[in-house]
Structure formats: structure tokens, C-alpha cells
CSV table of C-alpha atoms in Angstrom, one decimal:
chain,number,residue,atom,x,y,z
L,1,MET,CA,-25.3,-0.8,-6.6
L,2,THR,CA,-28.0,-1.0,-3.8
L,3,THR,CA,-26.7,2.1,-1.8
L,4,LEU,CA,-27.7,1.9,1.7
L,5,PRO,CA,-29.0,4.9,4.0
L,6,ALA,CA,-26.8,6.0,6.7
L,7,PRO,CA,-27.6,5.6,10.0
L,8,PRO,CA,-28.8,8.6,12.4
L,9,VAL,CA,-25.5,10.6,13.8
L,10,GLY,CA,-25.6,9.2,17.1
L,11,ARG,CA,-27.3,6.3,16.7
L,12,ALA,CA,-25.3,3.9,14.8
L,13,PRO,CA,-24.9,0.7,16.5
L,14,GLY,CA,-22.4,-0.4,18.7
L,15,ALA,CA,-20.7,3.3,18.4
L,16,LEU,CA,-18.9,3.1,21.8
L,17,GLY,CA,-17.6,-0.4,21.2
L,18,ARG,CA,-15.9,0.4,17.5
L,19,TRP,CA,-14.4,3.0,19.3
L,20,LEU,CA,-13.2,1.4,22.0
L,21,ALA,CA,-11.9,-1.6,19.6
L,22,GLY,CA,-10.0,1.1,17.7
L,23,GLY,CA,-8.2,2.7,20.6
L,24,ALA,CA,-7.6,-0.7,22.3
L,25,LEU,CA,-5.9,-1.5,18.7
L,26,VAL,CA,-3.5,1.6,18.9
L,27,ALA,CA,-2.8,0.9,22.4
L,28,VAL,CA,-1.6,-2.3,21.7
L,29,THR,CA,0.5,-1.8,18.9
L,30,ALA,CA,2.0,1.4,20.6
L,31,GLY,CA,2.9,-0.9,23.7
L,32,LEU,CA,4.3,-3.6,21.0
L,33,ALA,CA,6.0,-0.9,19.6
L,34,HIS,CA,7.8,0.3,22.5
L,35,LEU,CA,9.1,-3.4,23.3
L,36,LEU,CA,10.3,-3.7,20.2
L,37,SER,CA,12.3,-0.2,20.6
L,38,ALA,CA,13.4,-1.2,23.9
L,39,ALA,CA,14.8,-4.7,22.9
L,40,GLY,CA,15.8,-3.1,19.5
L,41,SER,CA,19.8,-2.9,20.8
L,42,SER,CA,19.7,-6.1,22.1
L,43,LEU,CA,18.3,-8.2,20.0
L,44,PRO,CA,20.7,-10.4,17.3
L,45,HIS,CA,21.7,-9.6,14.1
L,46,VAL,CA,20.8,-12.6,11.8
L,47,LEU,CA,19.6,-11.3,9.1
L,48,PRO,CA,22.4,-8.8,7.0
L,49,GLY,CA,21.4,-5.2,7.5
L,50,TYR,CA,19.6,-3.1,5.3
L,51,ASP,CA,23.0,-1.7,3.9
L,52,VAL,CA,24.7,-5.1,3.1
L,53,TRP,CA,21.6,-6.3,1.7
L,54,GLN,CA,21.5,-3.3,-0.6
L,55,GLU,CA,24.8,-3.9,-1.7
L,56,GLN,CA,24.9,-7.3,-2.2
L,57,ALA,CA,21.3,-6.9,-4.1
L,58,TYR,CA,22.8,-6.8,-7.4
L,59,ALA,CA,25.5,-9.3,-7.3
L,60,ARG,CA,24.4,-12.4,-6.8
L,61,ILE,CA,21.1,-14.4,-7.8
L,62,PRO,CA,20.2,-14.8,-4.0
L,63,PRO,CA,20.1,-11.5,-2.7
L,64,PHE,CA,18.7,-10.1,-6.0
L,65,LEU,CA,15.6,-12.7,-5.6
L,66,ARG,CA,15.4,-11.6,-1.8
L,67,TRP,CA,15.8,-8.0,-3.1
L,68,CYS,CA,13.0,-8.2,-5.5
L,69,LEU,CA,10.6,-10.3,-2.9
L,70,GLY,CA,11.3,-7.0,-0.3
L,71,ASP,CA,9.9,-5.0,-2.8
L,72,THR,CA,6.7,-6.4,-2.4
L,73,THR,CA,6.7,-4.6,0.4
L,74,GLU,CA,8.1,-1.0,-0.2
L,75,ALA,CA,4.9,0.3,-0.8
L,76,GLN,CA,4.2,0.0,3.2
L,77,SER,CA,8.0,2.1,3.9
L,78,PHE,CA,9.2,-1.6,4.7
L,79,LYS,CA,11.7,-3.9,2.7
L,80,THR,CA,11.8,-7.3,3.8
L,81,ASP,CA,11.2,-10.9,1.7
L,82,LEU,CA,9.7,-12.3,4.7
L,83,GLY,CA,7.1,-9.7,4.4
L,84,GLY,CA,6.6,-10.3,1.0
L,85,LEU,CA,6.3,-13.9,1.8
L,86,GLY,CA,4.1,-13.4,4.0
L,87,LEU,CA,1.6,-11.2,2.2
L,88,LEU,CA,1.6,-13.6,-0.9
L,89,ALA,CA,1.0,-16.6,1.3
L,90,GLY,CA,-1.7,-14.7,2.9
L,91,GLY,CA,-3.4,-13.7,-0.3
L,92,TRP,CA,-3.0,-17.1,-1.6
L,93,ILE,CA,-5.1,-18.6,1.2
L,94,ALA,CA,-7.6,-15.6,1.1
L,95,HIS,CA,-8.2,-16.2,-2.6
L,96,VAL,CA,-8.3,-20.0,-2.2
L,97,ALA,CA,-11.2,-19.6,0.3
L,98,ALA,CA,-13.2,-17.0,-0.8
L,99,THR,CA,-13.0,-19.5,-3.7
L,100,ARG,CA,-14.4,-22.2,-1.8
L,101,ARG,CA,-16.7,-19.7,-0.1
L,102,ARG,CA,-15.2,-20.0,3.5
L,103,ARG,CA,-16.5,-17.9,5.9
L,104,TRP,CA,-13.4,-16.9,7.9
L,105,ALA,CA,-12.0,-15.7,3.9
L,106,GLY,CA,-12.1,-12.1,5.1
L,107,PHE,CA,-12.4,-8.9,3.0
L,108,PRO,CA,-12.9,-9.9,-1.2
L,109,ILE,CA,-9.4,-10.1,-1.8
L,110,ALA,CA,-8.8,-8.1,-5.0
L,111,ALA,CA,-12.4,-6.5,-4.7
L,112,GLY,CA,-14.0,-9.9,-5.0
L,113,THR,CA,-13.3,-10.0,-8.9
L,114,GLY,CA,-11.6,-13.3,-8.3
L,115,LEU,CA,-8.4,-12.4,-10.7
L,116,TRP,CA,-6.1,-12.1,-7.4
L,117,PRO,CA,-3.6,-14.7,-9.6
L,118,TRP,CA,-3.8,-12.7,-13.2
L,119,LEU,CA,-3.3,-9.3,-10.8
L,120,THR,CA,-0.5,-10.8,-8.6
L,121,GLY,CA,1.5,-12.4,-11.6
L,122,SER,CA,1.4,-9.5,-13.8
L,123,ALA,CA,3.0,-7.5,-10.6
L,124,LEU,CA,5.3,-9.9,-9.9
L,125,LEU,CA,6.4,-9.9,-13.6
L,126,GLY,CA,6.5,-6.1,-13.8
L,127,LEU,CA,8.4,-6.1,-10.2
L,128,LEU,CA,11.3,-8.6,-12.0
L,129,LEU,CA,11.3,-6.6,-15.0
L,130,SER,CA,11.9,-3.2,-13.3
L,131,ASN,CA,14.7,-4.9,-11.2
L,132,LEU,CA,16.1,-6.2,-14.1
L,133,ALA,CA,15.4,-3.0,-16.1
L,134,TRP,CA,16.2,-0.5,-13.6
L,135,GLY,CA,17.7,-1.5,-10.8
L,136,TRP,CA,21.4,-0.5,-12.0
L,137,THR,CA,20.3,2.4,-10.7
L,138,ILE,CA,20.5,2.0,-7.5
L,139,PRO,CA,24.4,0.7,-7.2
L,140,ALA,CA,25.1,3.9,-9.6
L,141,THR,CA,23.9,6.2,-7.3
L,142,GLY,CA,24.4,4.5,-3.8
L,143,ALA,CA,20.9,5.6,-3.3
L,144,TRP,CA,17.1,4.1,-2.9
L,145,GLN,CA,15.5,4.1,-6.2
L,146,PRO,CA,11.7,3.5,-6.5
L,147,THR,CA,12.0,-0.2,-8.3
L,148,PHE,CA,8.6,-1.2,-6.6
L,149,VAL,CA,6.3,1.1,-8.0
L,150,ALA,CA,5.3,-1.6,-10.8
L,151,PHE,CA,3.9,-3.6,-8.3
L,152,VAL,CA,1.2,-1.5,-6.7
L,153,SER,CA,0.5,0.1,-10.0
L,154,ILE,CA,-0.2,-0.3,-13.8
L,155,PRO,CA,-0.1,-3.9,-14.0
L,156,PRO,CA,-2.8,-5.3,-11.1
L,157,ALA,CA,-4.8,-2.5,-12.1
L,158,VAL,CA,-5.2,-3.2,-16.3
L,159,VAL,CA,-6.0,-6.6,-14.8
L,160,LEU,CA,-8.9,-5.4,-12.9
L,161,ILE,CA,-9.7,-3.3,-16.0
L,162,TYR,CA,-9.8,-5.4,-18.9
L,163,GLY,CA,-10.0,-8.9,-16.8
L,164,PRO,CA,-8.0,-12.0,-16.8
L,165,GLY,CA,-5.4,-13.2,-19.8
L,166,TRP,CA,-1.9,-13.7,-20.5
L,167,ARG,CA,-1.8,-10.9,-23.5
L,168,VAL,CA,-3.7,-8.6,-20.5
L,169,ALA,CA,-1.4,-9.9,-17.7
L,170,LEU,CA,1.9,-9.6,-20.2
L,171,THR,CA,0.9,-5.8,-21.7
L,172,GLY,CA,0.5,-4.6,-17.8
L,173,ALA,CA,3.8,-5.8,-16.8
L,174,VAL,CA,5.4,-3.8,-19.9
L,175,LEU,CA,3.6,-0.7,-19.0
L,176,GLY,CA,4.7,-0.7,-15.6
L,177,VAL,CA,8.5,-1.1,-16.8
L,178,MET,CA,8.1,1.4,-19.7
L,179,LEU,CA,6.4,3.8,-17.8
L,180,THR,CA,5.8,3.8,-13.9
L,181,THR,CA,9.6,2.6,-13.1
L,182,PRO,CA,11.4,5.0,-14.9
L,183,ILE,CA,9.0,8.3,-14.4
L,184,ALA,CA,9.0,7.2,-10.6
L,185,ILE,CA,13.1,7.2,-10.5
L,186,GLY,CA,13.3,10.1,-12.2
L,187,LEU,CA,10.9,12.3,-10.3
L,188,VAL,CA,13.0,10.3,-6.9
L,189,ARG,CA,16.0,11.4,-8.1
L,190,PHE,CA,15.9,14.7,-9.7
L,191,VAL,CA,13.2,16.4,-7.3
L,192,CYS,CA,12.8,14.8,-4.6
L,193,TYR,CA,15.9,14.1,-3.2
L,194,PRO,CA,17.5,17.8,-4.5
L,195,LEU,CA,14.2,19.3,-2.5
L,196,GLY,CA,14.6,17.0,0.3
L,197,LEU,CA,11.1,16.1,-0.7
L,198,PRO,CA,9.7,12.6,1.0
L,199,THR,CA,10.1,10.2,-2.0
L,200,SER,CA,6.4,8.9,-1.5
L,201,ILE,CA,5.7,11.7,-3.5
L,202,GLY,CA,7.7,11.1,-6.5
L,203,THR,CA,7.3,7.3,-5.9
L,204,ALA,CA,2.7,8.3,-5.8
L,205,SER,CA,3.6,10.9,-8.8
L,206,GLY,CA,5.4,8.5,-10.9
L,207,MET,CA,2.0,5.8,-10.6
L,208,TRP,CA,-0.5,8.7,-11.2
L,209,LEU,CA,1.7,10.5,-14.1
L,210,SER,CA,2.4,6.6,-15.8
L,211,ALA,CA,-1.4,6.1,-15.7
L,212,LEU,CA,-2.3,9.2,-17.6
L,213,LEU,CA,-0.1,7.7,-20.2
L,214,ALA,CA,-0.9,3.7,-20.0
L,215,PHE,CA,-4.7,3.8,-19.4
L,216,PRO,CA,-5.5,6.1,-23.2
L,217,LEU,CA,-3.1,3.6,-24.7
L,218,CYS,CA,-4.9,0.5,-23.5
L,219,ARG,CA,-7.7,1.6,-24.7
L,220,ILE,CA,-6.8,1.3,-28.5
L,221,LEU,CA,-5.2,-1.7,-28.1
L,222,PRO,CA,-6.5,-4.5,-30.0
L,223,TRP,CA,-6.4,-7.5,-27.5
L,224,PHE,CA,-8.0,-5.4,-24.9
L,225,PRO,CA,-11.9,-6.2,-24.5
L,226,GLN,CA,-13.1,-3.5,-22.4
L,227,LEU,CA,-14.5,-5.3,-18.6
L,228,PRO,CA,-16.2,-2.8,-16.5
L,229,THR,CA,-14.3,-2.6,-12.6
L,230,PRO,CA,-16.8,-4.9,-10.1
L,231,ALA,CA,-18.2,-2.0,-8.2
L,232,PRO,CA,-17.8,-3.6,-3.9
L,233,ASP,CA,-21.0,-4.6,-2.1
L,234,PRO,CA,-22.4,-2.0,0.3
L,235,VAL,CA,-21.3,-2.6,3.8
L,236,ASP,CA,-24.2,-3.4,6.2
L,237,PRO,CA,-23.2,-0.9,8.7
L,238,SER,CA,-25.4,-3.2,11.7
L,239,ARG,CA,-22.3,-5.2,10.9
L,240,GLN,CA,-19.8,-2.8,11.0
L,241,GLY,CA,-18.8,-3.6,15.0
L,242,PRO,CA,-15.3,-3.6,16.9
L,243,ALA,CA,-14.4,-7.2,15.1
L,244,TRP,CA,-15.0,-5.1,11.8
L,245,VAL,CA,-12.9,-2.1,12.8
L,246,VAL,CA,-9.8,-4.0,13.6
L,247,ARG,CA,-10.5,-6.4,10.6
L,248,ARG,CA,-10.2,-3.5,8.5
L,249,VAL,CA,-7.4,-1.7,9.8
L,250,LEU,CA,-5.8,-4.8,9.2
L,251,ALA,CA,-7.1,-5.8,5.7
L,252,ASP,CA,-5.7,-1.7,5.3
L,253,PHE,CA,-2.3,-2.7,4.9
L,254,THR,CA,-2.3,-5.0,1.8
L,255,GLU,CA,-4.8,-2.1,0.0
L,256,ALA,CA,-1.9,-1.1,-1.8
L,257,PRO,CA,-1.2,-3.9,-3.8
L,258,PHE,CA,-5.0,-4.6,-4.5
L,259,HIS,CA,-5.6,-7.4,-1.7
L,260,GLY,CA,-7.2,-5.5,0.7
L,261,ASN,CA,-7.6,-8.9,3.0
L,262,GLU,CA,-6.6,-9.2,6.7
L,263,ILE,CA,-5.1,-12.9,5.9
L,264,SER,CA,-2.6,-11.1,3.4
L,265,SER,CA,-2.0,-8.5,6.2
L,266,ALA,CA,-1.2,-10.6,8.8
L,267,GLY,CA,1.4,-12.8,6.5
L,268,LEU,CA,2.7,-9.7,6.2
L,269,LEU,CA,2.7,-7.9,9.2
L,270,VAL,CA,4.6,-11.4,11.0
L,271,GLY,CA,6.9,-11.7,8.2
L,272,THR,CA,8.0,-7.8,8.9
L,273,LEU,CA,7.9,-8.4,12.6
L,274,LEU,CA,9.8,-11.5,12.4
L,275,THR,CA,12.5,-9.8,10.1
L,276,TYR,CA,12.9,-6.7,13.1
L,277,LEU,CA,13.3,-9.9,15.3
L,278,LEU,CA,16.2,-11.1,13.1
L,279,ASN,CA,18.0,-7.8,12.8
L,280,PRO,CA,16.2,-4.7,13.8
L,281,LEU,CA,18.3,-2.8,10.7
L,282,THR,CA,16.9,-4.4,8.1
L,283,PRO,CA,12.9,-3.9,7.6
L,284,ALA,CA,13.1,-0.3,7.7
L,285,HIS,CA,15.9,0.5,4.9
L,286,GLY,CA,18.6,0.7,7.6
L,287,THR,CA,16.5,2.6,10.6
L,288,ALA,CA,15.2,1.2,13.8
L,289,LEU,CA,11.8,3.1,12.7
L,290,LEU,CA,9.6,0.1,11.8
L,291,PRO,CA,8.1,0.2,16.0
L,292,ALA,CA,7.4,3.7,15.1
L,293,LEU,CA,6.3,3.6,11.6
L,294,LEU,CA,3.7,0.3,12.8
L,295,THR,CA,1.9,3.0,15.1
L,296,THR,CA,1.4,6.1,12.9
L,297,GLN,CA,0.0,3.7,10.4
L,298,VAL,CA,-2.3,1.7,12.7
L,299,LEU,CA,-3.6,5.0,14.4
L,300,THR,CA,-3.9,6.8,10.8
L,301,SER,CA,-6.0,4.0,9.2
L,302,THR,CA,-8.3,3.3,13.2
L,303,LEU,CA,-9.0,7.1,12.5
L,304,GLY,CA,-10.0,7.1,8.1
L,305,VAL,CA,-12.3,3.8,9.6
L,306,LEU,CA,-13.6,4.9,12.2
L,307,LEU,CA,-14.2,8.8,11.1
L,308,TYR,CA,-15.6,7.3,7.4
L,309,ARG,CA,-17.3,4.7,8.2
L,310,ARG,CA,-20.5,5.6,7.3
L,311,GLN,CA,-18.8,6.3,3.9
L,312,TRP,CA,-17.6,2.7,3.8
L,313,ALA,CA,-21.7,1.6,4.4
L,314,ARG,CA,-22.4,4.1,1.7
L,315,HIS,CA,-20.2,3.0,-1.3
L,316,GLY,CA,-19.2,-0.3,-0.1
L,317,TRP,CA,-15.2,0.9,0.3
L,318,TYR,CA,-13.8,3.9,0.7
L,319,PRO,CA,-9.7,4.4,0.6
L,320,THR,CA,-8.9,4.7,4.9
L,321,PHE,CA,-5.7,3.4,3.4
L,322,VAL,CA,-4.4,6.0,1.6
L,323,PRO,CA,-2.5,8.0,4.8
L,324,LEU,CA,-1.0,4.7,5.9
L,325,VAL,CA,0.6,4.4,2.7
L,326,SER,CA,1.9,8.3,2.1
L,327,VAL,CA,1.5,10.7,4.6
L,328,ALA,CA,2.4,9.1,8.0
L,329,PRO,CA,5.2,7.3,7.6
L,330,ALA,CA,6.5,10.2,5.5
L,331,VAL,CA,6.0,12.6,8.4
L,332,VAL,CA,7.7,9.7,10.6
L,333,LEU,CA,10.9,9.1,8.0
L,334,THR,CA,11.2,12.7,8.0
L,335,TYR,CA,11.5,13.7,11.7
L,336,GLY,CA,11.8,10.6,13.6
L,337,PRO,CA,10.3,8.9,15.8
L,338,THR,CA,8.5,11.5,18.2
L,339,VAL,CA,5.2,11.7,19.5
L,340,PRO,CA,4.3,14.9,17.5
L,341,ALA,CA,4.9,13.2,14.4
L,342,ILE,CA,3.6,9.7,15.0
L,343,VAL,CA,0.3,11.9,16.0
L,344,GLY,CA,0.5,14.8,14.0
L,345,GLY,CA,1.2,12.7,10.7
L,346,ALA,CA,-1.7,10.0,11.3
L,347,VAL,CA,-4.1,12.6,12.2
L,348,LEU,CA,-3.9,14.7,9.3
L,349,GLY,CA,-3.8,11.7,7.2
L,350,ALA,CA,-6.4,10.3,8.4
L,351,ILE,CA,-8.9,13.8,8.0
L,352,LEU,CA,-7.6,14.5,4.8
L,353,ALA,CA,-6.1,11.8,2.3
L,354,PRO,CA,-9.3,9.5,2.1
L,355,PRO,CA,-12.2,12.1,1.3
L,356,LEU,CA,-9.8,13.7,-1.2
L,357,ALA,CA,-8.6,10.6,-2.8
L,358,ALA,CA,-12.4,9.2,-3.2
L,359,TYR,CA,-13.5,12.5,-4.7
L,360,THR,CA,-10.3,12.2,-7.4
L,361,SER,CA,-11.7,8.9,-8.1
L,362,ARG,CA,-14.9,9.3,-8.4
L,363,ARG,CA,-14.4,11.9,-11.1
L,364,LEU,CA,-12.0,9.7,-13.7
L,365,PRO,CA,-13.0,8.8,-16.7
L,366,ASP,CA,-14.3,5.3,-16.8
L,367,ALA,CA,-10.5,3.8,-18.6
L,368,PHE,CA,-8.8,5.1,-15.3
L,369,HIS,CA,-8.6,2.4,-12.5
L,370,PRO,CA,-9.8,4.3,-9.1
L,371,PHE,CA,-6.4,3.6,-7.8
L,372,VAL,CA,-5.2,7.0,-9.4
L,373,GLY,CA,-7.4,9.1,-8.1
L,374,ASN,CA,-5.6,7.2,-4.5
L,375,VAL,CA,-2.0,8.1,-5.6
L,376,VAL,CA,-3.3,11.6,-6.3
L,377,SER,CA,-4.2,12.4,-3.0
L,378,MET,CA,-1.2,10.8,-1.5
L,379,THR,CA,0.9,13.1,-3.4
L,380,VAL,CA,-1.0,16.0,-2.8
L,381,CYS,CA,-1.5,15.5,1.2
L,382,THR,CA,2.0,14.5,1.8
L,383,ALA,CA,3.7,17.5,-0.2
L,384,ALA,CA,1.5,19.9,2.0
L,385,VAL,CA,1.4,18.0,5.3
L,386,VAL,CA,4.9,17.5,5.4
L,387,PRO,CA,6.4,21.1,4.8
L,388,ALA,CA,3.6,22.4,7.2
L,389,LEU,CA,4.9,20.6,10.1
L,390,GLY,CA,7.8,22.0,10.0
L,391,LEU,CA,6.7,25.1,10.6
L,392,LEU,CA,5.3,24.3,14.1
L,393,PRO,CA,7.4,23.5,17.3
L,394,GLY,CA,8.5,19.6,18.0
L,395,PHE,CA,9.4,18.9,14.5
L,396,VAL,CA,12.5,18.9,13.5
L,397,ARG,CA,14.2,17.0,10.8
């Protein structure tokens, strides 16, 4: 991979325009969030609320399938089947557009490997099997359980390392069900809940702990060809203008499921907002926190993209999405939709989480997908930031 020299500090083309675009994006998001919050009490309840949905999820097939589809958005701290449909539909559109070399295809989906159908199929199979095998823990405990983790961890990562094929995709899905889901459920159930820790600590820890078992196992499976993970192309700094900032922040919303594409993210967000309009108590696990969650997520991703733009140019990809799915929403879910929580979690997450994720990922053995470093950073930064903010005035559980 060719390394591009970073432009001198203060002379990067369009620096003011990038910050203005980022500020405008955050302002628009905050304004929309305020309108949604203000209208929340008057919006209709067309869809069943989250609690009703959870009660019905394992009783009948239609709500069960909706529940599984909703799991595709759990990494973003949402639970919406419409958002899941949007994510998958947008991902398919982006994949087809990239295959046909359309200019509007956006950021290369699935890291530009062309493996989107295989990694998504493996992830969906792992998700379905996880709910069939471990969904009983939800009615048994009466509490949320991380049945979604297979969708954003080992199954798609295995496909990205070893390439297409039914044996690879099926093996990845099975490993996710046998390792990632039970480990994450155990950590959430027996560590996070008793200690009052954010559940994202348990889910992220389940992902990297299971990866430590799964990836070495894959190396000895005789049907796995060793294929190196393609390195993304460097980004020309002259093309990182205001539009690039907005597109990059949008694409960060689907980095967790290995899409990393603004079309897929647009589908996710449109479906999620539609769910909120149909019932404000559905998409954010029975709370009305979706507007605050979106605000802190856009803010933390925007800051990360702007702060680490030169890392994007140097390496071709940088994990600015990590606080979007960990630190920032965890702070809001812990301390509520206050300005200190929204801003504090977003700022600290943007500063700390991406460099730690990049540092860890670059020191992994070749057999490990770099996502392991991302989830390690999620665990460490969330575990450090959330309790630390609780020591400050304005942060009350």
C-alpha cells in the first residue's frame, strides 16, 4: 500500500470548510433531535412498543423474525426492524453500484473486497442461529441479552480473511453462535448487570474474547484457504473536502457490520427515524433516548473524522466509528439525555477510542482481523470514561 505524505499543519486544503461542514452537520442533527424530542409525546404509537415486542418475540414467528431483523441495528444502540431493512437494502444497492463501478457507490462497502453478499449472509445466519440457540435467555431473565453480537463479529470477519465459499461462511456463523454469543451473554448477565456497568462493555468483551479462540482455530481447519485481508487504498488529502467529512460521518454508522458505506447508513437512519415516528418507545429499547443518541453519535464521529483526517489520508482507513458504537451512546444511556452527557461522552470518545483501536489492531497477529483491536478499544474506553464522568458534577445516574 502506497503511503501518502500528510500535508503540513495549517495548510491542509479546505480545513475551514471541513470544520464548517462538520459543525453544520452536528447543528442540523441537534436541531432535528430537538424537534423529535419535543414531538415525542404527541407522536402516534402505530408500532408496538419495545416491551410488547420483546414479550411477543419468542412466542410467534412474525415478531421473532422482526426481532432478529432488529438485531442488525443493535450495535448502534438501536432496535428497529425497519432500520435493519434499510441497512441491508442500502448495503445491497451500494454493493451493486460498486460492482458496476458507479461513481455514486460511495465508500467501498466491505472494504472494497466484493465480499458483501458472503459476509452479510454469514452474519445473518449467525444472527438467526444465535436467536434460536440463545434467545431463551431473554424471557428466562426478563432482561435484554446481546443476541446480536454474531452479526458484527466473527462471522463477517472470517469471510473477510478467508474469502467466499459456503464452508467459510457456515463455519464463521457457527463459531459466532458457539463462542461470541454465549460469552457476551454471560458477561452481560453476570458482570455488567450486577456491577451496573454499561452492557456495551460485556458485548465488546465477548467479541474480542471469542475472537482469541476462533481465529487460531480457523488456522487449523483444513478447508480454510489463507487469504490476506485487502488493505484499503490511501485517501488523497486534496479530496477530503466538506462533502467528504459529511459522507464519512454518515458511513461510520455502518462500520460495525463491516459495511462502512453512506448508502447503507442512510437506509439504517431513515428506517430508524421512521420507527421513532411510528412509536418513540420502540427504537431505543423502550426509552425515548433516540434523539440524544443520534446527536452524541454524530458529534463523536464528526470530531473523530476531523481530528484524525490525516490518519485517514495516511492509512486509507481509520477507526473513527469506534466511539459511535461504544463510549458516546454508553454515556447517554448511563447518565441520560443531558448536554454534559451528550458532549462529554462524544468528546472523550472521539479523542481516546480511535487511536487506541488503531494501535491495538496494528499489533495483532496476521490471523486476526483488525476488528479485534476495535472492540478491545470499545471495552477499555467505555470502562474508563463512563465511571470517570460519574465523578464530575452534572453526571447523575
